[in-house]
Amino acid sequence: MTGAPSGGSGDESDPAYLLGTNRRLLAEVQALSSRIAAVNEIATAMNRTLDLEEILRIVGRQAKWLLDFEHFSVCLLRDGVCRRVVTLFGPAEGSSGIELGGDDAISRAVRTGQPQLVRDAPVGGFLASFASQAILPLGSEHGVIGTANFAAHAAHAYSIEDIRIGYLLALQLAAALRNAERFEELAHLNARLKEEKARSDRLMLNILPGPIAAELMRTGRVAPVHFASASVLFTDFTDFTRRTEELAPSELVSELDECFSFFDEVMRRHGLEKLKTIGDSYMCVGGIPVPDPKHAVNSVRAALEIRDFVRARSASKPSGAGWDIRIGIHTGPLLAGIIGRAKFSYDVWGDTVNMASRMETSALPGTVNISAETHALVQQHFDCEHRGKIEVKGKGPVDMFVVHGASVHLSE
């Protein structure tokens, strides 16, 4: 300040002059302290949120305590390009984007990373209608991520002191924006992780029974479980090898897909667990992984539905073009669990499985063949015919029964 205070001589030994100078300096210090306190208040408010829009609203509301402005905006950069301009006060200038690379104040701030003070009559560029501009770069460890832009119509509206205070605000705003961006990235990653986990869970449930999949995801392993009684069902299409020679591969796969898709739905409705398909053979079990006292009845009901479906489907095709099926069921104890590590498979083991397979291979085409053990559990619900003792490899003569259909007691 070159002029003497009003009423003073300008002599540094003059008490009035010294008093005026002290008062001026004290006022400047108080003003500076107030502005720094305002910056700290804004920083505290911004640090309470990680939401980008809320951060910008806070700055827009409270920046008026730091600088006088008729326009206040923030330019947000990504990969060196202004992707978004947010006007926080005053009229929006131009389009939503800013072309960088010229000699305007914003381009210089982005290029140099230094604040830009425009005192009078800028030429061209964003905010060209404002004579005074204070452009503050928002820096990060990876470079400039944006600019805070203050503008006023009057020339020489901003001083170096304004730039210093604005720079303090820019440091706090840049830190808040970086935190918000990282939070958004983290939220995006978490969303992707949840999506991938849900996808993985769906795939797991397509491969394994629900309770088994849940235990595997929870503990990483599934202990084998012994079941005192379960019913194993096998199906197999007759003359399948000959059919493979008559049909094109795509047609053969389509035929199997149609049949097995229907079988899957039957399993779902009757509470059976599909285990696998091998070629044209389909295997499922009733009573696992959750024990069910009605597993034998449900298995026979499912077998009859499959038999009737294949019969009706075959009748709808030209003579000789339809398929026939054999179905076998045996009931007994077995062990169930997970095998494999790279590709999980829920499977069952025991003599019950072998005997069920023998029931299928011993069945007549188009029939449901069951063992004496299964018959003992379902005879009151179905019309069954004793076939007598039939020789089974490794077992000798074994009693077998063919199931013709449901009896009147099935609905009870």
mmCIF file of C-alpha atoms in Angstrom, residues 67-411:
data_model
loop_
_atom_site.group_PDB
_atom_site.id
_atom_site.type_symbol
_atom_site.label_atom_id
_atom_site.label_comp_id
_atom_site.label_asym_id
_atom_site.label_seq_id
_atom_site.Cartn_x
_atom_site.Cartn_y
_atom_site.Cartn_z
ATOM 1 C CA LEU A 67 -14.091 -15.561 -3.527
ATOM 2 C CA ASP A 68 -16.430 -13.133 -5.234
ATOM 3 C CA PHE A 69 -17.670 -14.645 -8.488
ATOM 4 C CA GLU A 70 -20.449 -14.443 -11.018
ATOM 5 C CA HIS A 71 -19.658 -17.853 -12.445
ATOM 6 C CA PHE A 72 -18.262 -20.969 -10.769
ATOM 7 C CA SER A 73 -17.845 -24.281 -12.569
ATOM 8 C CA VAL A 74 -15.807 -27.460 -12.347
ATOM 9 C CA CYS A 75 -14.354 -29.217 -15.381
ATOM 10 C CA LEU A 76 -13.821 -32.950 -14.818
ATOM 11 C CA LEU A 77 -11.149 -34.658 -16.929
ATOM 12 C CA ARG A 78 -10.613 -38.229 -17.927
ATOM 13 C CA ASP A 79 -7.656 -39.337 -20.033
ATOM 14 C CA GLY A 80 -6.765 -35.707 -20.653
ATOM 15 C CA VAL A 81 -10.199 -34.862 -22.077
ATOM 16 C CA CYS A 82 -12.862 -32.724 -20.420
ATOM 17 C CA ARG A 83 -15.699 -35.218 -20.058
ATOM 18 C CA ARG A 84 -18.030 -33.075 -17.995
ATOM 19 C CA VAL A 85 -18.545 -29.440 -16.997
ATOM 20 C CA VAL A 86 -20.642 -28.824 -13.877
ATOM 21 C CA THR A 87 -21.826 -25.237 -13.396
ATOM 22 C CA LEU A 88 -22.225 -24.621 -9.667
ATOM 23 C CA PHE A 89 -23.124 -20.931 -9.809
ATOM 24 C CA GLY A 90 -24.172 -18.504 -12.501
ATOM 25 C CA PRO A 91 -24.965 -19.122 -16.155
ATOM 26 C CA ALA A 92 -23.742 -22.233 -17.933
ATOM 27 C CA GLU A 93 -21.203 -21.256 -20.526
ATOM 28 C CA GLY A 94 -21.221 -22.787 -23.994
ATOM 29 C CA SER A 95 -21.609 -26.524 -24.489
ATOM 30 C CA SER A 96 -21.237 -29.251 -21.920
ATOM 31 C CA GLY A 97 -17.641 -29.852 -22.969
ATOM 32 C CA ILE A 98 -14.436 -27.836 -23.162
ATOM 33 C CA GLU A 99 -11.963 -28.166 -26.021
ATOM 34 C CA LEU A 100 -8.488 -28.341 -24.525
ATOM 35 C CA GLY A 101 -5.195 -27.728 -26.256
ATOM 36 C CA GLY A 102 -5.509 -24.010 -27.011
ATOM 37 C CA ASP A 103 -4.037 -20.977 -25.250
ATOM 38 C CA ASP A 104 -7.036 -20.259 -23.031
ATOM 39 C CA ALA A 105 -6.621 -20.248 -19.270
ATOM 40 C CA ILE A 106 -8.187 -23.680 -18.670
ATOM 41 C CA SER A 107 -5.982 -25.350 -21.281
ATOM 42 C CA ARG A 108 -2.899 -23.731 -19.746
ATOM 43 C CA ALA A 109 -3.910 -24.839 -16.244
ATOM 44 C CA VAL A 110 -4.369 -28.433 -17.437
ATOM 45 C CA ARG A 111 -1.136 -28.380 -19.428
ATOM 46 C CA THR A 112 1.083 -26.805 -16.758
ATOM 47 C CA GLY A 113 -0.697 -27.859 -13.560
ATOM 48 C CA GLN A 114 -0.416 -24.229 -12.369
ATOM 49 C CA PRO A 115 -3.189 -21.786 -11.387
ATOM 50 C CA GLN A 116 -4.067 -19.224 -14.026
ATOM 51 C CA LEU A 117 -5.030 -15.631 -13.242
ATOM 52 C CA VAL A 118 -6.744 -13.678 -16.031
ATOM 53 C CA ARG A 119 -7.165 -10.030 -15.114
ATOM 54 C CA ASP A 120 -8.708 -8.464 -18.187
ATOM 55 C CA ALA A 121 -10.416 -9.337 -21.470
ATOM 56 C CA PRO A 122 -9.553 -12.940 -22.377
ATOM 57 C CA VAL A 123 -9.741 -13.817 -26.037
ATOM 58 C CA GLY A 124 -11.777 -16.862 -27.068
ATOM 59 C CA GLY A 125 -12.249 -20.146 -25.238
ATOM 60 C CA PHE A 126 -14.505 -21.126 -22.401
ATOM 61 C CA LEU A 127 -15.641 -18.202 -20.204
ATOM 62 C CA ALA A 128 -14.621 -15.679 -22.886
ATOM 63 C CA SER A 129 -17.444 -13.360 -21.811
ATOM 64 C CA PHE A 130 -15.806 -12.811 -18.391
ATOM 65 C CA ALA A 131 -12.964 -10.315 -18.094
ATOM 66 C CA SER A 132 -11.552 -11.850 -14.904
ATOM 67 C CA GLN A 133 -10.875 -15.526 -14.392
ATOM 68 C CA ALA A 134 -9.229 -17.625 -11.677
ATOM 69 C CA ILE A 135 -8.584 -21.120 -13.025
ATOM 70 C CA LEU A 136 -7.332 -23.614 -10.445
ATOM 71 C CA PRO A 137 -6.063 -27.062 -11.528
ATOM 72 C CA LEU A 138 -7.245 -30.062 -9.508
ATOM 73 C CA GLY A 139 -4.126 -32.193 -9.264
ATOM 74 C CA SER A 140 -3.547 -35.801 -8.306
ATOM 75 C CA GLU A 141 -0.625 -38.187 -8.295
ATOM 76 C CA HIS A 142 -1.588 -39.140 -11.859
ATOM 77 C CA GLY A 143 -1.826 -35.566 -13.148
ATOM 78 C CA VAL A 144 -4.556 -32.967 -13.441
ATOM 79 C CA ILE A 145 -8.037 -34.447 -13.024
ATOM 80 C CA GLY A 146 -9.985 -31.221 -13.533
ATOM 81 C CA THR A 147 -10.175 -27.485 -12.945
ATOM 82 C CA ALA A 148 -12.170 -25.185 -10.672
ATOM 83 C CA ASN A 149 -13.184 -22.097 -12.643
ATOM 84 C CA PHE A 150 -14.135 -18.757 -11.051
ATOM 85 C CA ALA A 151 -15.085 -15.798 -13.232
ATOM 86 C CA ALA A 152 -16.379 -12.229 -12.959
ATOM 87 C CA HIS A 153 -17.320 -9.644 -15.569
ATOM 88 C CA ALA A 154 -15.306 -6.802 -14.034
ATOM 89 C CA ALA A 155 -11.629 -6.545 -14.901
ATOM 90 C CA HIS A 156 -8.992 -7.095 -12.180
ATOM 91 C CA ALA A 157 -11.533 -8.832 -9.936
ATOM 92 C CA TYR A 158 -8.999 -11.339 -8.589
ATOM 93 C CA SER A 159 -5.643 -10.935 -6.901
ATOM 94 C CA ILE A 160 -2.700 -13.218 -6.194
ATOM 95 C CA GLU A 161 -4.108 -13.639 -2.697
ATOM 96 C CA ASP A 162 -7.370 -14.898 -4.214
ATOM 97 C CA ILE A 163 -5.402 -17.410 -6.255
ATOM 98 C CA ARG A 164 -3.631 -18.649 -3.113
ATOM 99 C CA ILE A 165 -6.897 -19.129 -1.234
ATOM 100 C CA GLY A 166 -8.496 -20.735 -4.269
ATOM 101 C CA TYR A 167 -5.529 -23.070 -4.571
ATOM 102 C CA LEU A 168 -6.105 -24.279 -0.997
ATOM 103 C CA LEU A 169 -9.698 -25.042 -1.940
ATOM 104 C CA ALA A 170 -8.535 -26.798 -5.118
ATOM 105 C CA LEU A 171 -6.230 -29.084 -3.103
ATOM 106 C CA GLN A 172 -9.112 -30.144 -0.853
ATOM 107 C CA LEU A 173 -11.533 -30.527 -3.745
ATOM 108 C CA ALA A 174 -9.064 -32.626 -5.738
ATOM 109 C CA ALA A 175 -8.548 -34.956 -2.765
ATOM 110 C CA ALA A 176 -12.312 -35.324 -2.298
ATOM 111 C CA LEU A 177 -12.820 -36.016 -6.006
ATOM 112 C CA ARG A 178 -10.061 -38.660 -5.982
ATOM 113 C CA ASN A 179 -11.660 -40.357 -2.986
ATOM 114 C CA ALA A 180 -15.078 -40.256 -4.649
ATOM 115 C CA GLU A 181 -13.637 -41.681 -7.852
ATOM 116 C CA ARG A 182 -11.896 -44.490 -5.986
ATOM 117 C CA PHE A 183 -15.075 -45.213 -4.037
ATOM 118 C CA GLU A 184 -17.012 -45.361 -7.298
ATOM 119 C CA GLU A 185 -14.409 -47.707 -8.773
ATOM 120 C CA LEU A 186 -14.568 -49.861 -5.657
ATOM 121 C CA ALA A 187 -18.364 -49.918 -5.787
ATOM 122 C CA HIS A 188 -18.173 -50.897 -9.458
ATOM 123 C CA LEU A 189 -15.705 -53.679 -8.656
ATOM 124 C CA ASN A 190 -17.898 -54.896 -5.796
ATOM 125 C CA ALA A 191 -20.912 -54.909 -8.108
ATOM 126 C CA ARG A 192 -18.947 -56.926 -10.665
ATOM 127 C CA LEU A 193 -17.774 -59.312 -7.955
ATOM 128 C CA LYS A 194 -21.363 -59.797 -6.781
ATOM 129 C CA GLU A 195 -22.465 -60.348 -10.360
ATOM 130 C CA GLU A 196 -19.690 -62.888 -10.962
ATOM 131 C CA LYS A 197 -20.451 -64.612 -7.658
ATOM 132 C CA ALA A 198 -24.144 -64.809 -8.557
ATOM 133 C CA ARG A 199 -23.186 -66.221 -11.949
ATOM 134 C CA SER A 200 -20.842 -68.716 -10.288
ATOM 135 C CA ASP A 201 -23.569 -69.671 -7.811
ATOM 136 C CA ARG A 202 -26.051 -70.220 -10.642
ATOM 137 C CA LEU A 203 -23.555 -72.421 -12.464
ATOM 138 C CA MET A 204 -22.861 -74.337 -9.260
ATOM 139 C CA LEU A 205 -26.579 -74.894 -8.721
ATOM 140 C CA ASN A 206 -26.887 -76.178 -12.277
ATOM 141 C CA ILE A 207 -24.184 -78.731 -11.538
ATOM 142 C CA LEU A 208 -24.889 -79.690 -7.927
ATOM 143 C CA PRO A 209 -27.955 -80.091 -5.710
ATOM 144 C CA GLY A 210 -28.838 -76.930 -3.789
ATOM 145 C CA PRO A 211 -27.820 -78.123 -0.280
ATOM 146 C CA ILE A 212 -24.582 -79.625 -1.613
ATOM 147 C CA ALA A 213 -23.694 -76.457 -3.530
ATOM 148 C CA ALA A 214 -24.422 -74.353 -0.435
ATOM 149 C CA GLU A 215 -22.184 -76.513 1.748
ATOM 150 C CA LEU A 216 -19.402 -76.487 -0.836
ATOM 151 C CA MET A 217 -19.514 -72.679 -1.140
ATOM 152 C CA ARG A 218 -19.650 -72.280 2.633
ATOM 153 C CA THR A 219 -16.927 -74.735 3.683
ATOM 154 C CA GLY A 220 -15.033 -75.565 0.491
ATOM 155 C CA ARG A 221 -15.699 -79.287 0.876
ATOM 156 C CA VAL A 222 -18.544 -81.790 1.140
ATOM 157 C CA ALA A 223 -18.219 -84.907 3.267
ATOM 158 C CA PRO A 224 -19.665 -88.129 1.797
ATOM 159 C CA VAL A 225 -23.034 -89.058 3.309
ATOM 160 C CA HIS A 226 -24.507 -92.524 3.777
ATOM 161 C CA PHE A 227 -28.205 -92.896 3.023
ATOM 162 C CA ALA A 228 -29.970 -95.939 4.463
ATOM 163 C CA SER A 229 -32.568 -95.903 1.702
ATOM 164 C CA ALA A 230 -32.703 -94.220 -1.700
ATOM 165 C CA SER A 231 -34.145 -95.121 -5.090
ATOM 166 C CA VAL A 232 -31.892 -95.071 -8.153
ATOM 167 C CA LEU A 233 -33.512 -94.729 -11.587
ATOM 168 C CA PHE A 234 -31.837 -95.439 -14.935
ATOM 169 C CA THR A 235 -33.256 -94.922 -18.429
ATOM 170 C CA ASP A 236 -31.866 -96.015 -21.758
ATOM 171 C CA PHE A 237 -33.217 -95.723 -25.311
ATOM 172 C CA THR A 238 -33.466 -98.997 -27.203
ATOM 173 C CA ASP A 239 -31.639 -99.396 -30.517
ATOM 174 C CA PHE A 240 -29.811 -96.131 -29.898
ATOM 175 C CA THR A 241 -26.703 -97.228 -31.792
ATOM 176 C CA ARG A 242 -28.787 -97.870 -34.890
ATOM 177 C CA ARG A 243 -30.487 -94.481 -34.507
ATOM 178 C CA THR A 244 -27.116 -92.735 -34.457
ATOM 179 C CA GLU A 245 -26.410 -94.181 -37.917
ATOM 180 C CA GLU A 246 -29.757 -93.014 -39.284
ATOM 181 C CA LEU A 247 -29.825 -89.436 -37.981
ATOM 182 C CA ALA A 248 -27.563 -86.492 -38.648
ATOM 183 C CA PRO A 249 -25.517 -85.517 -35.563
ATOM 184 C CA SER A 250 -27.410 -82.222 -35.116
ATOM 185 C CA GLU A 251 -30.762 -84.007 -35.374
ATOM 186 C CA LEU A 252 -29.656 -86.672 -32.894
ATOM 187 C CA VAL A 253 -28.543 -84.066 -30.361
ATOM 188 C CA SER A 254 -31.799 -82.165 -30.824
ATOM 189 C CA GLU A 255 -33.832 -85.330 -30.163
ATOM 190 C CA LEU A 256 -31.869 -86.119 -26.995
ATOM 191 C CA ASP A 257 -32.117 -82.523 -25.793
ATOM 192 C CA GLU A 258 -35.889 -82.542 -26.179
ATOM 193 C CA CYS A 259 -36.224 -85.783 -24.240
ATOM 194 C CA PHE A 260 -33.746 -84.980 -21.485
ATOM 195 C CA SER A 261 -35.212 -81.505 -21.003
ATOM 196 C CA PHE A 262 -38.596 -83.124 -20.350
ATOM 197 C CA PHE A 263 -36.946 -85.628 -17.994
ATOM 198 C CA ASP A 264 -35.332 -82.743 -16.076
ATOM 199 C CA GLU A 265 -38.710 -81.121 -15.542
ATOM 200 C CA VAL A 266 -40.169 -84.437 -14.345
ATOM 201 C CA MET A 267 -37.303 -84.738 -11.834
ATOM 202 C CA ARG A 268 -37.981 -81.238 -10.550
ATOM 203 C CA ARG A 269 -41.697 -81.883 -10.039
ATOM 204 C CA HIS A 270 -41.165 -85.172 -8.219
ATOM 205 C CA GLY A 271 -38.233 -84.058 -6.067
ATOM 206 C CA LEU A 272 -35.637 -86.354 -7.632
ATOM 207 C CA GLU A 273 -31.994 -85.451 -8.143
ATOM 208 C CA LYS A 274 -30.588 -85.786 -11.637
ATOM 209 C CA LEU A 275 -26.996 -86.991 -11.477
ATOM 210 C CA LYS A 276 -25.780 -87.476 -15.015
ATOM 211 C CA THR A 277 -26.379 -88.414 -18.620
ATOM 212 C CA ILE A 278 -24.020 -90.738 -20.448
ATOM 213 C CA GLY A 279 -24.817 -90.898 -24.124
ATOM 214 C CA ASP A 280 -28.489 -91.829 -24.230
ATOM 215 C CA SER A 281 -28.575 -93.002 -20.610
ATOM 216 C CA TYR A 282 -30.166 -90.840 -17.918
ATOM 217 C CA MET A 283 -29.598 -91.368 -14.184
ATOM 218 C CA CYS A 284 -31.376 -89.861 -11.196
ATOM 219 C CA VAL A 285 -31.936 -90.648 -7.524
ATOM 220 C CA GLY A 286 -34.814 -90.129 -5.114
ATOM 221 C CA GLY A 287 -34.200 -89.489 -1.423
ATOM 222 C CA ILE A 288 -30.947 -87.509 -1.689
ATOM 223 C CA PRO A 289 -29.397 -85.149 -0.723
ATOM 224 C CA VAL A 290 -32.379 -84.555 1.593
ATOM 225 C CA PRO A 291 -33.943 -87.816 2.823
ATOM 226 C CA ASP A 292 -37.530 -88.313 1.680
ATOM 227 C CA PRO A 293 -39.701 -91.222 2.873
ATOM 228 C CA LYS A 294 -41.659 -91.082 -0.409
ATOM 229 C CA HIS A 295 -38.597 -91.450 -2.650
ATOM 230 C CA ALA A 296 -39.615 -94.857 -4.034
ATOM 231 C CA VAL A 297 -43.157 -93.758 -4.893
ATOM 232 C CA ASN A 298 -41.901 -90.500 -6.421
ATOM 233 C CA SER A 299 -39.326 -92.369 -8.488
ATOM 234 C CA VAL A 300 -41.934 -94.729 -9.957
ATOM 235 C CA ARG A 301 -44.300 -91.845 -10.672
ATOM 236 C CA ALA A 302 -41.482 -90.067 -12.526
ATOM 237 C CA ALA A 303 -40.648 -93.256 -14.449
ATOM 238 C CA LEU A 304 -44.242 -93.662 -15.614
ATOM 239 C CA GLU A 305 -44.354 -90.051 -16.820
ATOM 240 C CA ILE A 306 -41.172 -90.582 -18.788
ATOM 241 C CA ARG A 307 -42.488 -93.823 -20.258
ATOM 242 C CA ASP A 308 -45.751 -92.178 -21.340
ATOM 243 C CA PHE A 309 -43.943 -89.176 -22.804
ATOM 244 C CA VAL A 310 -41.686 -91.360 -24.919
ATOM 245 C CA ARG A 311 -44.654 -93.472 -26.052
ATOM 246 C CA ALA A 312 -46.673 -90.432 -27.100
ATOM 247 C CA ARG A 313 -43.691 -88.864 -28.827
ATOM 248 C CA SER A 314 -42.933 -92.047 -30.716
ATOM 249 C CA ALA A 315 -46.603 -92.413 -31.784
ATOM 250 C CA SER A 316 -46.520 -88.917 -33.289
ATOM 251 C CA LYS A 317 -43.645 -89.776 -35.632
ATOM 252 C CA PRO A 318 -43.693 -91.795 -38.880
ATOM 253 C CA SER A 319 -43.640 -95.554 -38.497
ATOM 254 C CA GLY A 320 -40.228 -96.770 -37.439
ATOM 255 C CA ALA A 321 -38.928 -93.278 -36.672
ATOM 256 C CA GLY A 322 -39.907 -93.158 -32.990
ATOM 257 C CA TRP A 323 -37.791 -94.124 -30.027
ATOM 258 C CA ASP A 324 -38.518 -96.626 -27.270
ATOM 259 C CA ILE A 325 -37.119 -96.658 -23.754
ATOM 260 C CA ARG A 326 -36.247 -99.002 -20.904
ATOM 261 C CA ILE A 327 -36.483 -97.808 -17.307
ATOM 262 C CA GLY A 328 -35.158 -99.566 -14.214
ATOM 263 C CA ILE A 329 -35.423 -98.715 -10.505
ATOM 264 C CA HIS A 330 -33.874 -100.275 -7.389
ATOM 265 C CA THR A 331 -34.082 -99.121 -3.773
ATOM 266 C CA GLY A 332 -31.415 -99.595 -1.129
ATOM 267 C CA PRO A 333 -28.549 -98.000 0.807
ATOM 268 C CA LEU A 334 -25.869 -95.944 -0.916
ATOM 269 C CA LEU A 335 -23.096 -93.395 -0.387
ATOM 270 C CA ALA A 336 -23.367 -89.930 -1.969
ATOM 271 C CA GLY A 337 -20.783 -87.186 -2.280
ATOM 272 C CA ILE A 338 -18.575 -84.960 -4.396
ATOM 273 C CA ILE A 339 -15.877 -86.295 -6.676
ATOM 274 C CA GLY A 340 -13.306 -84.256 -8.546
ATOM 275 C CA ARG A 341 -11.679 -80.886 -7.834
ATOM 276 C CA ALA A 342 -11.465 -79.061 -11.143
ATOM 277 C CA LYS A 343 -14.973 -80.082 -12.249
ATOM 278 C CA PHE A 344 -17.251 -81.016 -9.377
ATOM 279 C CA SER A 345 -19.619 -83.934 -9.745
ATOM 280 C CA TYR A 346 -22.185 -85.158 -7.244
ATOM 281 C CA ASP A 347 -22.379 -88.935 -7.508
ATOM 282 C CA VAL A 348 -23.525 -92.068 -5.691
ATOM 283 C CA TRP A 349 -21.815 -95.370 -5.010
ATOM 284 C CA GLY A 350 -22.787 -98.794 -3.759
ATOM 285 C CA ASP A 351 -24.409 -102.043 -4.815
ATOM 286 C CA THR A 352 -27.777 -100.256 -5.041
ATOM 287 C CA VAL A 353 -26.495 -98.336 -8.046
ATOM 288 C CA ASN A 354 -25.296 -101.500 -9.773
ATOM 289 C CA MET A 355 -28.591 -103.260 -9.131
ATOM 290 C CA ALA A 356 -30.590 -100.305 -10.509
ATOM 291 C CA SER A 357 -28.511 -100.482 -13.676
ATOM 292 C CA ARG A 358 -29.319 -104.210 -13.944
ATOM 293 C CA MET A 359 -33.036 -103.382 -13.561
ATOM 294 C CA GLU A 360 -32.768 -101.091 -16.592
ATOM 295 C CA THR A 361 -30.835 -103.519 -18.802
ATOM 296 C CA SER A 362 -33.289 -106.317 -17.853
ATOM 297 C CA ALA A 363 -36.383 -104.224 -18.641
ATOM 298 C CA LEU A 364 -38.476 -104.886 -21.719
ATOM 299 C CA PRO A 365 -38.665 -101.979 -24.205
ATOM 300 C CA GLY A 366 -41.340 -99.475 -23.219
ATOM 301 C CA THR A 367 -41.633 -100.691 -19.614
ATOM 302 C CA VAL A 368 -40.682 -99.687 -16.078
ATOM 303 C CA ASN A 369 -38.819 -102.548 -14.370
ATOM 304 C CA ILE A 370 -38.394 -102.461 -10.578
ATOM 305 C CA SER A 371 -36.729 -104.663 -7.977
ATOM 306 C CA ALA A 372 -38.435 -106.518 -5.136
ATOM 307 C CA GLU A 373 -37.047 -103.909 -2.692
ATOM 308 C CA THR A 374 -38.698 -101.063 -4.597
ATOM 309 C CA HIS A 375 -41.873 -103.108 -5.103
ATOM 310 C CA ALA A 376 -42.228 -103.605 -1.356
ATOM 311 C CA LEU A 377 -42.405 -99.823 -0.891
ATOM 312 C CA VAL A 378 -44.734 -98.981 -3.785
ATOM 313 C CA GLN A 379 -47.018 -101.988 -4.287
ATOM 314 C CA GLN A 380 -50.000 -100.292 -2.633
ATOM 315 C CA HIS A 381 -49.749 -97.355 -5.029
ATOM 316 C CA PHE A 382 -49.165 -99.012 -8.380
ATOM 317 C CA ASP A 383 -50.436 -101.830 -10.538
ATOM 318 C CA CYS A 384 -47.418 -104.118 -10.679
ATOM 319 C CA GLU A 385 -46.894 -107.545 -12.284
ATOM 320 C CA HIS A 386 -44.349 -110.042 -11.019
ATOM 321 C CA ARG A 387 -42.038 -111.113 -13.839
ATOM 322 C CA GLY A 388 -40.530 -113.944 -11.811
ATOM 323 C CA LYS A 389 -36.881 -114.452 -11.111
ATOM 324 C CA ILE A 390 -34.587 -113.182 -13.861
ATOM 325 C CA GLU A 391 -30.904 -113.958 -14.078
ATOM 326 C CA VAL A 392 -28.672 -110.992 -13.263
ATOM 327 C CA LYS A 393 -24.965 -111.014 -13.953
ATOM 328 C CA GLY A 394 -23.071 -111.435 -10.694
ATOM 329 C CA LYS A 395 -26.297 -111.769 -8.685
ATOM 330 C CA GLY A 396 -28.010 -114.881 -9.940
ATOM 331 C CA PRO A 397 -31.835 -115.055 -10.179
ATOM 332 C CA VAL A 398 -33.485 -111.822 -8.966
ATOM 333 C CA ASP A 399 -37.190 -111.022 -8.533
ATOM 334 C CA MET A 400 -38.391 -108.273 -10.862
ATOM 335 C CA PHE A 401 -41.695 -106.459 -11.366
ATOM 336 C CA VAL A 402 -43.074 -104.433 -14.249
ATOM 337 C CA VAL A 403 -45.149 -101.380 -13.346
ATOM 338 C CA HIS A 404 -48.188 -100.919 -15.565
ATOM 339 C CA GLY A 405 -49.582 -97.763 -13.992
ATOM 340 C CA ALA A 406 -50.897 -96.066 -10.901
ATOM 341 C CA SER A 407 -53.517 -97.654 -8.704
ATOM 342 C CA VAL A 408 -56.418 -95.791 -7.196
ATOM 343 C CA HIS A 409 -54.429 -95.367 -3.949
ATOM 344 C CA LEU A 410 -51.706 -93.190 -5.497
ATOM 345 C CA SER A 411 -53.551 -89.971 -4.716
#
